Tab-separated table of N, CA and C and ligand atoms in Angstrom:
chain	number	residue	atom	x	y	z
A	1	MET	N	80.071	129.310	92.785
A	1	MET	CA	80.088	127.930	92.497
A	1	MET	C	81.426	127.247	92.656
A	2	ARG	N	81.506	126.079	93.493
A	2	ARG	CA	82.815	125.667	93.499
A	2	ARG	C	82.869	124.168	93.113
A	3	GLU	N	83.874	123.607	92.517
A	3	GLU	CA	83.707	122.176	92.166
A	3	GLU	C	84.584	121.518	93.055
A	4	TYR	N	84.102	120.241	93.506
A	4	TYR	CA	84.754	119.500	94.208
A	4	TYR	C	85.014	118.092	93.510
A	5	LYS	N	86.315	117.708	93.254
A	5	LYS	CA	86.680	116.597	92.230
A	5	LYS	C	86.548	115.520	93.653
A	6	ILE	N	86.049	114.175	93.032
A	6	ILE	CA	86.062	113.000	93.848
A	6	ILE	C	86.965	112.044	93.036
A	7	GLU	N	88.051	111.426	93.698
A	7	GLU	CA	88.774	110.719	93.014
A	7	GLU	C	88.732	109.283	93.857
A	8	THR	N	88.330	108.150	92.840
A	8	THR	CA	88.400	107.012	93.429
A	8	THR	C	89.573	106.088	93.081
A	9	ILE	N	90.164	105.379	93.887
A	9	ILE	CA	91.121	104.374	93.419
A	9	ILE	C	91.174	102.973	94.080
A	10	VAL	N	90.962	102.059	93.123
A	10	VAL	CA	90.754	100.764	93.446
A	10	VAL	C	91.605	99.853	92.676
A	11	HIS	N	91.977	98.728	93.326
A	11	HIS	CA	93.005	97.877	92.477
A	11	HIS	C	92.364	96.547	92.056
A	12	ILE	N	92.843	95.993	90.930
A	12	ILE	CA	92.365	94.909	90.314
A	12	ILE	C	93.572	93.772	90.482
A	13	PHE	N	93.147	92.771	91.157
A	13	PHE	CA	94.190	91.571	91.151
A	13	PHE	C	93.706	90.373	90.571
A	14	GLY	N	94.883	89.415	90.233
A	14	GLY	CA	94.521	88.300	89.880
A	14	GLY	C	94.603	87.416	90.983
A	15	MET	N	93.774	86.432	90.896
A	15	MET	CA	93.690	85.351	92.168
A	15	MET	C	95.162	84.941	92.748
A	16	ALA	N	96.133	84.814	92.002
A	16	ALA	CA	97.471	84.324	92.254
A	16	ALA	C	98.219	85.546	92.817
A	17	GLU	N	97.611	86.831	92.552
A	17	GLU	CA	98.365	88.057	93.233
A	17	GLU	C	97.900	88.279	94.740
A	18	LEU	N	96.716	87.616	94.941
A	18	LEU	CA	96.235	88.011	96.522
A	18	LEU	C	97.178	87.228	97.380
A	19	ASN	N	97.119	87.897	98.730
A	19	ASN	CA	97.988	87.103	99.622
A	19	ASN	C	96.826	85.913	100.107
A	20	GLU	N	97.721	85.198	101.071
A	20	GLU	CA	96.868	83.869	101.412
A	20	GLU	C	95.437	84.250	102.346
A	21	GLN	N	95.555	85.029	103.114
A	21	GLN	CA	94.232	85.685	103.771
A	21	GLN	C	93.012	85.944	102.843
A	22	ASP	N	93.562	86.814	101.861
A	22	ASP	CA	92.531	87.299	101.056
A	22	ASP	C	91.813	86.071	99.990
A	23	ARG	N	92.825	85.548	99.639
A	23	ARG	CA	92.484	84.184	98.744
A	23	ARG	C	91.750	83.326	99.627
A	24	GLN	N	91.707	83.224	100.837
A	24	GLN	CA	90.794	82.416	101.868
A	24	GLN	C	89.542	82.971	101.620
A	25	LEU	N	89.720	84.045	101.861
A	25	LEU	CA	88.210	84.804	101.876
A	25	LEU	C	87.587	84.894	100.867
A	26	VAL	N	87.976	85.149	99.778
A	26	VAL	CA	87.357	85.103	98.356
A	26	VAL	C	86.683	83.676	98.344
A	27	GLU	N	87.654	82.310	98.579
A	27	GLU	CA	87.120	81.317	98.220
A	27	GLU	C	86.013	80.805	99.458
A	28	ALA	N	85.870	81.521	100.556
A	28	ALA	CA	84.954	81.435	101.461
A	28	ALA	C	83.612	81.912	100.894
A	29	ALA	N	83.647	83.019	100.095
A	29	ALA	CA	82.681	83.894	99.763
A	29	ALA	C	82.151	82.993	98.366
A	30	ARG	N	83.077	82.442	97.637
A	30	ARG	CA	82.518	81.560	96.329
A	30	ARG	C	81.777	80.459	97.174
A	31	GLN	N	82.244	79.743	98.009
A	31	GLN	CA	81.594	78.538	98.659
A	31	GLN	C	79.996	79.051	99.243
A	32	ALA	N	80.138	80.226	99.782
A	32	ALA	CA	78.927	80.678	100.277
A	32	ALA	C	77.745	80.922	99.588
A	33	THR	N	78.057	81.044	98.158
A	33	THR	CA	77.124	81.042	97.213
A	33	THR	C	76.326	79.914	97.266
A	34	LYS	N	76.447	78.850	97.909
A	34	LYS	CA	75.848	77.557	97.926
A	34	LYS	C	74.736	77.720	98.903
A	35	GLY	N	74.706	78.532	99.759
A	35	GLY	CA	73.590	78.975	100.769
A	35	GLY	C	72.667	79.846	100.303
A	36	SER	N	72.730	80.359	99.173
A	36	SER	CA	71.943	81.451	98.579
A	36	SER	C	70.471	80.490	98.322
A	37	TYR	N	69.326	81.574	98.648
A	37	TYR	CA	68.130	80.927	98.224
A	37	TYR	C	67.506	82.247	97.314
A	38	ALA	N	67.689	81.859	96.112
A	38	ALA	CA	67.324	82.835	95.110
A	38	ALA	C	66.502	82.255	93.698
A	39	PRO	N	65.281	81.670	94.537
A	39	PRO	CA	64.458	81.082	93.435
A	39	PRO	C	63.782	82.178	92.363
A	40	TYR	N	63.697	83.385	92.780
A	40	TYR	CA	63.188	84.481	91.974
A	40	TYR	C	64.257	85.032	90.898
A	41	SER	N	65.359	85.385	91.522
A	41	SER	CA	66.325	85.966	90.518
A	41	SER	C	67.360	85.160	89.793
A	42	LYS	N	67.449	83.780	90.466
A	42	LYS	CA	68.436	82.608	90.153
A	42	LYS	C	69.791	83.348	90.053
A	43	PHE	N	70.141	84.517	90.902
A	43	PHE	CA	71.301	85.209	90.865
A	43	PHE	C	71.853	84.705	92.528
A	44	CYS	N	72.941	83.826	92.568
A	44	CYS	CA	73.538	83.469	93.793
A	44	CYS	C	74.542	84.243	94.278
A	45	VAL	N	74.470	84.886	95.219
A	45	VAL	CA	75.565	85.622	95.915
A	45	VAL	C	75.992	85.110	97.322
A	46	GLY	N	77.261	85.167	97.372
A	46	GLY	CA	77.931	84.750	98.660
A	46	GLY	C	78.900	86.079	99.132
A	47	ALA	N	79.001	86.057	100.485
A	47	ALA	CA	79.659	86.893	100.970
A	47	ALA	C	80.445	86.428	102.236
A	48	ALA	N	81.774	86.722	102.785
A	48	ALA	CA	82.695	86.090	103.490
A	48	ALA	C	83.162	87.259	104.353
A	49	VAL	N	83.043	87.291	105.820
A	49	VAL	CA	83.472	88.661	106.455
A	49	VAL	C	84.856	88.086	107.328
A	50	ARG	N	85.820	88.700	107.287
A	50	ARG	CA	86.953	88.339	108.377
A	50	ARG	C	86.770	89.445	109.613
A	51	LEU	N	86.750	88.784	110.560
A	51	LEU	CA	87.136	89.396	111.944
A	51	LEU	C	88.347	89.647	112.404
A	52	LEU	N	88.420	90.448	113.235
A	52	LEU	CA	89.743	90.779	113.612
A	52	LEU	C	90.653	89.571	114.290
A	53	ASP	N	89.888	88.731	114.943
A	53	ASP	CA	90.601	87.592	115.523
A	53	ASP	C	90.594	86.409	114.351
A	54	GLY	N	90.165	86.506	113.126
A	54	GLY	CA	90.519	85.660	112.104
A	54	GLY	C	89.403	84.917	111.919
A	55	THR	N	88.258	85.025	112.520
A	55	THR	CA	86.997	84.151	112.507
A	55	THR	C	86.541	84.842	111.067
A	56	ILE	N	85.817	83.560	110.434
A	56	ILE	CA	85.183	83.986	108.941
A	56	ILE	C	83.858	83.597	109.204
A	57	VAL	N	82.992	84.714	108.979
A	57	VAL	CA	81.404	84.641	109.007
A	57	VAL	C	81.027	84.734	107.557
A	58	THR	N	80.190	83.656	107.004
A	58	THR	CA	79.791	83.735	105.833
A	58	THR	C	78.072	84.254	105.705
A	59	GLY	N	77.698	84.515	104.616
A	59	GLY	CA	76.422	84.877	104.274
A	59	GLY	C	75.986	84.731	102.782
A	60	ALA	N	74.627	84.445	102.445
A	60	ALA	CA	74.198	84.532	101.167
A	60	ALA	C	72.906	85.011	100.892
A	61	ASN	N	72.643	85.565	99.624
A	61	ASN	CA	71.247	86.249	99.712
A	61	ASN	C	70.015	85.305	100.012
A	62	GLN	N	68.899	85.946	100.270
A	62	GLN	CA	67.855	85.147	100.831
A	62	GLN	C	66.582	85.795	100.459
A	63	GLU	N	65.936	85.245	99.309
A	63	GLU	CA	64.822	85.880	98.769
A	63	GLU	C	63.570	85.412	99.267
A	64	ASN	N	62.592	86.273	98.958
A	64	ASN	CA	61.206	86.207	99.621
A	64	ASN	C	60.328	86.586	98.509
A	65	ALA	N	58.995	86.109	98.399
A	65	ALA	CA	58.203	86.304	97.272
A	65	ALA	C	57.734	87.792	97.281
A	66	ALA	N	57.633	88.258	98.659
A	66	ALA	CA	57.557	89.948	98.879
A	66	ALA	C	59.034	90.371	98.650
A	67	PHE	N	59.449	90.576	97.355
A	67	PHE	CA	60.750	90.954	97.209
A	67	PHE	C	61.611	91.740	98.228
A	68	PRO	N	61.047	93.109	98.536
A	68	PRO	CA	61.975	93.745	99.487
A	68	PRO	C	62.183	93.165	100.893
A	69	SER	N	61.351	91.803	101.156
A	69	SER	CA	61.772	91.212	102.502
A	69	SER	C	62.820	90.295	102.281
A	70	GLY	N	63.546	90.127	101.128
A	70	GLY	CA	64.616	89.502	101.065
A	70	GLY	C	65.683	90.146	101.542
A	71	LEU	N	66.994	89.606	101.520
A	71	LEU	CA	68.218	90.424	102.047
A	71	LEU	C	69.473	89.840	101.119
A	72	CYS	N	70.346	90.887	100.838
A	72	CYS	CA	71.554	90.727	100.121
A	72	CYS	C	72.674	89.799	100.867
A	73	ALA	N	73.472	89.162	100.204
A	73	ALA	CA	74.494	88.197	100.791
A	73	ALA	C	75.392	89.202	101.901
A	74	GLU	N	75.738	90.228	101.470
A	74	GLU	CA	76.511	91.227	102.235
A	74	GLU	C	76.109	91.667	103.663
A	75	ARG	N	74.583	91.946	103.593
A	75	ARG	CA	74.217	92.248	104.644
A	75	ARG	C	73.856	90.947	105.616
A	76	THR	N	73.590	89.824	105.060
A	76	THR	CA	73.251	88.598	105.748
A	76	THR	C	74.562	88.367	106.390
A	77	ALA	N	75.719	88.381	105.962
A	77	ALA	CA	77.065	88.079	106.691
A	77	ALA	C	77.464	89.244	107.744
A	78	LEU	N	77.134	90.587	107.244
A	78	LEU	CA	77.757	91.470	108.132
A	78	LEU	C	76.882	91.493	109.333
A	79	PHE	N	75.413	91.284	109.227
A	79	PHE	CA	74.463	91.205	110.446
A	79	PHE	C	74.868	89.896	111.181
A	80	ALA	N	75.176	88.924	110.715
A	80	ALA	CA	75.446	87.520	111.489
A	80	ALA	C	76.610	87.746	112.051
A	81	ALA	N	77.639	88.272	111.643
A	81	ALA	CA	79.062	88.476	112.374
A	81	ALA	C	78.620	89.664	113.534
A	82	GLY	N	77.777	90.723	113.163
A	82	GLY	CA	77.738	91.846	114.510
A	82	GLY	C	76.873	90.930	115.656
A	83	ALA	N	75.918	90.059	115.058
A	83	ALA	CA	75.111	89.429	116.093
A	83	ALA	C	75.721	88.500	116.907
A	84	GLN	N	76.943	87.547	116.300
A	84	GLN	CA	77.570	86.534	116.890
A	84	GLN	C	78.772	86.940	117.623
A	85	TYR	N	79.302	88.144	117.072
A	85	TYR	CA	80.412	88.351	117.469
A	85	TYR	C	80.597	89.881	117.649
A	86	PRO	N	79.817	90.524	118.645
A	86	PRO	CA	79.598	91.940	118.607
A	86	PRO	C	80.889	92.794	119.066
A	87	ASP	N	81.835	92.002	119.576
A	87	ASP	CA	82.959	92.908	120.098
A	87	ASP	C	84.013	92.584	119.137
A	88	GLN	N	84.073	92.023	118.005
A	88	GLN	CA	85.159	91.692	117.020
A	88	GLN	C	84.860	92.670	115.741
A	89	PRO	N	85.874	93.619	115.614
A	89	PRO	CA	85.803	94.378	114.507
A	89	PRO	C	85.944	93.704	113.178
A	90	VAL	N	85.222	94.154	111.905
A	90	VAL	CA	85.223	93.547	110.649
A	90	VAL	C	86.543	93.901	110.068
A	91	THR	N	87.439	93.183	109.608
A	91	THR	CA	88.509	93.720	108.723
A	91	THR	C	88.400	93.588	107.310
A	92	ALA	N	87.644	92.607	106.769
A	92	ALA	CA	87.627	92.457	105.388
A	92	ALA	C	86.283	91.686	105.248
A	93	LEU	N	85.847	92.019	103.827
A	93	LEU	CA	84.594	91.418	103.024
A	93	LEU	C	84.924	91.078	101.836
A	94	ALA	N	84.582	89.938	101.439
A	94	ALA	CA	84.709	89.278	100.184
A	94	ALA	C	83.236	88.984	99.530
A	95	ILE	N	83.131	89.137	98.462
A	95	ILE	CA	81.741	88.917	97.716
A	95	ILE	C	81.884	87.951	96.582
A	96	ALA	N	81.258	87.215	96.107
A	96	ALA	CA	81.059	86.503	94.862
A	96	ALA	C	79.651	86.310	94.344
A	97	ALA	N	79.706	85.989	92.954
A	97	ALA	CA	78.231	85.855	92.730
A	97	ALA	C	78.310	85.010	91.346
A	98	ARG	N	77.243	84.065	91.289
A	98	ARG	CA	77.327	83.249	90.049
A	98	ARG	C	75.728	82.998	89.599
A	99	LYS	N	75.781	82.849	88.364
A	99	LYS	CA	74.237	82.663	87.668
A	99	LYS	C	74.400	81.215	87.027
A	100	GLY	N	73.520	80.325	87.728
A	100	GLY	CA	73.721	78.889	87.493
A	100	GLY	C	75.322	78.263	88.199
A	101	ARG	N	75.939	78.005	87.304
A	101	ARG	CA	77.228	77.223	87.914
A	101	ARG	C	78.514	78.375	87.674
A	102	ARG	N	78.210	79.588	86.678
A	102	ARG	CA	79.152	80.273	86.289
A	102	ARG	C	79.199	81.346	87.123
A	103	PHE	N	80.283	81.583	87.695
A	103	PHE	CA	80.563	82.876	88.347
A	103	PHE	C	80.819	83.917	87.392
A	104	LEU	N	80.260	85.199	87.874
A	104	LEU	CA	80.417	86.493	87.218
A	104	LEU	C	82.050	86.657	86.552
A	105	SER	N	82.150	87.154	85.182
A	105	SER	CA	83.449	87.222	84.794
A	105	SER	C	84.052	88.626	85.364
A	106	LYS	N	83.006	89.862	85.537
A	106	LYS	CA	83.606	91.015	86.014
A	106	LYS	C	83.033	90.931	87.558
A	107	PRO	N	83.903	91.810	88.135
A	107	PRO	CA	83.625	91.639	89.667
A	107	PRO	C	82.104	92.356	90.055
A	108	ILE	N	81.614	91.378	91.089
A	108	ILE	CA	80.335	91.600	91.228
A	108	ILE	C	80.316	92.948	92.371
A	109	SER	N	79.397	93.849	92.133
A	109	SER	CA	79.333	95.127	92.878
A	109	SER	C	78.072	95.324	93.823
A	110	PRO	N	78.454	95.464	95.202
A	110	PRO	CA	77.439	95.721	96.273
A	110	PRO	C	76.315	96.812	95.912
A	111	CYS	N	75.236	96.478	96.240
A	111	CYS	CA	74.311	97.452	96.117
A	111	CYS	C	74.451	98.597	97.077
A	112	GLY	N	73.686	99.626	96.699
A	112	GLY	CA	73.664	100.936	97.620
A	112	GLY	C	73.202	100.743	98.925
A	113	ALA	N	72.592	99.790	99.268
A	113	ALA	CA	71.932	99.636	100.620
A	113	ALA	C	73.196	98.926	101.630
A	114	CYS	N	73.635	97.959	100.670
A	114	CYS	CA	74.744	97.263	101.361
A	114	CYS	C	76.139	98.142	101.594
A	115	ARG	N	76.366	99.135	100.396
A	115	ARG	CA	77.387	99.925	100.795
A	115	ARG	C	77.178	100.793	101.921
A	116	GLN	N	75.832	101.188	102.204
A	116	GLN	CA	75.460	101.958	103.543
A	116	GLN	C	75.777	101.128	104.659
A	117	VAL	N	75.419	99.882	104.437
A	117	VAL	CA	75.729	99.240	105.673
A	117	VAL	C	77.171	98.777	106.139
A	118	ILE	N	78.003	98.532	104.974
A	118	ILE	CA	79.415	98.471	105.286
A	118	ILE	C	80.083	99.754	105.760
A	119	SER	N	79.399	101.016	105.371
A	119	SER	CA	79.923	102.137	106.042
A	119	SER	C	79.538	102.259	107.419
A	120	GLY	N	78.449	101.772	107.711
A	120	GLY	CA	78.031	101.643	109.180
A	120	GLY	C	79.003	100.851	110.109
A	121	VAL	N	79.408	99.745	109.450
A	121	VAL	CA	80.166	98.729	110.187
A	121	VAL	C	81.544	99.311	110.483
A	122	GLU	N	82.040	100.180	109.327
A	122	GLU	CA	83.203	100.947	109.615
A	122	GLU	C	83.167	101.784	110.554
A	123	GLU	N	82.054	102.480	110.819
A	123	GLU	CA	81.775	103.793	111.604
A	123	GLU	C	81.871	102.813	113.043
A	124	ARG	N	81.170	101.764	113.453
A	124	ARG	CA	80.984	101.006	114.649
A	124	ARG	C	82.292	100.861	115.264
A	125	PHE	N	83.142	100.158	114.363
A	125	PHE	CA	84.362	99.920	114.837
A	125	PHE	C	85.846	100.714	114.814
A	126	GLY	N	85.345	101.907	113.917
A	126	GLY	CA	86.361	102.805	113.837
A	126	GLY	C	87.402	102.558	112.908
A	127	SER	N	87.218	101.520	111.842
A	127	SER	CA	88.321	100.970	111.099
A	127	SER	C	87.651	100.744	109.731
A	128	PRO	N	88.657	101.041	108.747
A	128	PRO	CA	88.163	100.615	107.440
A	128	PRO	C	88.025	99.121	106.972
A	129	ILE	N	87.197	98.639	106.109
A	129	ILE	CA	87.043	97.270	105.908
A	129	ILE	C	87.597	96.991	104.233
A	130	ARG	N	88.491	96.159	104.168
A	130	ARG	CA	89.297	95.737	103.030
A	130	ARG	C	87.857	95.072	102.196
A	131	ILE	N	87.505	95.430	101.026
A	131	ILE	CA	86.534	94.882	100.191
A	131	ILE	C	87.129	94.132	98.984
A	132	LEU	N	86.470	93.058	98.969
A	132	LEU	CA	87.187	92.366	97.877
A	132	LEU	C	85.993	91.948	96.793
A	133	LEU	N	85.962	92.278	95.517
A	133	LEU	CA	84.697	91.738	94.770
A	133	LEU	C	85.270	90.944	93.697
A	134	TYR	N	84.813	89.903	93.876
A	134	TYR	CA	85.400	88.572	93.120
A	134	TYR	C	84.766	88.493	91.480
A	135	GLY	N	85.625	88.474	90.554
A	135	GLY	CA	85.151	88.081	89.152
A	135	GLY	C	86.313	87.380	88.714
A	136	THR	N	85.836	86.428	87.691
A	136	THR	CA	86.781	85.424	87.102
A	136	THR	C	87.965	85.995	86.394
A	137	ASP	N	87.610	87.249	86.051
A	137	ASP	CA	88.700	88.143	85.220
A	137	ASP	C	89.437	88.912	86.242
A	138	GLY	N	88.890	88.984	87.602
A	138	GLY	CA	90.116	89.797	88.411
A	138	GLY	C	89.288	90.102	89.609
A	139	ILE	N	89.944	90.383	90.656
A	139	ILE	CA	89.301	90.895	92.004
A	139	ILE	C	89.776	92.237	92.282
A	140	LEU	N	88.622	92.957	92.423
A	140	LEU	CA	88.542	94.428	92.664
A	140	LEU	C	88.634	94.367	94.162
A	141	VAL	N	89.495	95.271	94.642
A	141	VAL	CA	90.074	95.537	95.987
A	141	VAL	C	89.863	96.861	96.245
A	142	SER	N	89.131	97.212	97.304
A	142	SER	CA	88.833	98.537	97.776
A	142	SER	C	89.251	98.743	99.217
A	143	GLU	N	90.159	99.540	99.465
A	143	GLU	CA	90.624	99.903	100.696
A	143	GLU	C	89.537	100.618	101.732
A	144	GLY	N	88.575	100.009	102.178
A	144	GLY	CA	87.536	100.519	102.692
A	144	GLY	C	86.301	101.056	101.984
A	145	ILE	N	85.055	101.477	102.526
A	145	ILE	CA	83.980	101.771	101.571
A	145	ILE	C	84.175	103.180	100.693
A	146	SER	N	84.823	104.112	101.190
A	146	SER	CA	84.894	105.291	100.623
A	146	SER	C	85.006	105.459	99.226
A	147	PRO	N	86.169	104.657	98.734
A	147	PRO	CA	86.089	104.732	97.246
A	147	PRO	C	84.685	104.178	96.573
A	148	LEU	N	83.990	103.515	97.105
A	148	LEU	CA	82.576	102.834	96.532
A	148	LEU	C	81.596	103.790	96.907
A	149	LEU	N	81.881	104.576	97.978
A	149	LEU	CA	80.500	105.281	98.549
A	149	LEU	C	80.959	106.640	99.134
A	150	PRO	N	81.315	107.493	98.144
A	150	PRO	CA	81.927	108.887	98.420
A	150	PRO	C	80.617	109.557	98.877
A	151	LEU	N	80.818	110.797	99.607
A	151	LEU	CA	79.926	111.426	100.140
A	151	LEU	C	78.749	110.877	100.988
A	152	ARG	N	79.137	109.940	101.506
A	152	ARG	CA	78.023	108.818	102.343
A	152	ARG	C	77.510	109.785	103.597
A	153	PHE	N	76.448	109.131	103.882
A	153	PHE	CA	75.639	109.546	105.139
A	153	PHE	C	76.290	108.897	106.451
A	154	GLU	N	76.767	109.437	107.443
A	154	GLU	CA	77.504	108.804	108.509
A	154	GLU	C	76.672	109.362	109.700
A	155	GLY	N	76.622	108.399	110.761
A	155	GLY	CA	76.143	108.537	112.055
A	155	GLY	C	76.290	110.080	112.642
A	156	GLU	N	77.739	110.419	112.540
A	156	GLU	CA	78.226	111.732	113.023
A	156	GLU	C	77.557	112.904	112.335
A	157	ASP	N	76.918	112.694	111.036
A	157	ASP	CA	76.307	113.701	110.345
A	157	ASP	C	74.968	114.158	111.209
A	158	MET	N	74.599	113.289	112.082
A	158	MET	CA	73.328	113.765	113.031
A	158	MET	C	73.603	114.564	114.050
A	159	HIS	N	74.977	114.667	114.319
A	159	HIS	CA	75.225	115.339	115.683
A	159	HIS	C	76.477	116.436	115.293
A	160	PRO	N	76.316	117.369	114.354
A	160	PRO	CA	77.234	118.374	113.757
A	160	PRO	C	77.850	119.188	114.944
B	1	THU	N1	72.205	90.713	95.369
B	1	THU	C1	73.215	90.295	96.598
B	1	THU	O1	73.020	89.491	97.462
B	1	THU	N2	74.204	91.135	96.565
B	1	THU	C2	74.706	92.059	95.776
B	1	THU	O2	75.746	92.645	95.815
B	1	THU	C3	73.830	92.314	94.647
B	1	THU	C4	72.455	91.784	94.610
B	1	THU	C5	71.308	89.632	95.480
B	1	THU	C6	69.764	90.328	95.939
B	1	THU	C7	68.960	89.523	95.132
B	1	THU	O3	68.589	88.353	95.737
B	1	THU	C8	69.593	88.993	93.750
B	1	THU	O4	71.146	89.333	94.082
B	1	THU	C9	69.295	89.726	92.611
B	1	THU	O5	69.263	91.371	92.662
């Protein structure tokens, strides 16, 4: 038996500690929660994606009475970016969530399916995505999906 230790390093920043670009992306994610359609969960999530040329694409969770037919904010934004700007690599992704008018105090954490999609977008463009998870108490920043999804399945695993 061999033991394999996985270390995860992320950083927590205050809003004032973020650089201008990151602050702008987090603000876009906060604003994007207004596009949330969440009559079932009442949990409004917004996501904002920054592309290499500086374009920002936003998304919000869209629910459906058949629950699995809905989609998270992160994938809404990432798929919209992929569809509209297929040649532009994604460099950063910010997420924010609120219940009613109150944003969460601790950083919102993307679901497993969204982490897998983020991983796929990194693979597609061959570069890590800076991930900013907003909470009013601090913004958790992960350099790429790896710290949030170690041992993940990647396309190249199919062609060893
Ligand atoms: N949701 C997101 O949009 N992103 C997340 O990171 C977590 C969950 C949505 C899905 C559903 O519409 C609602 O939040 C409750 O799970």
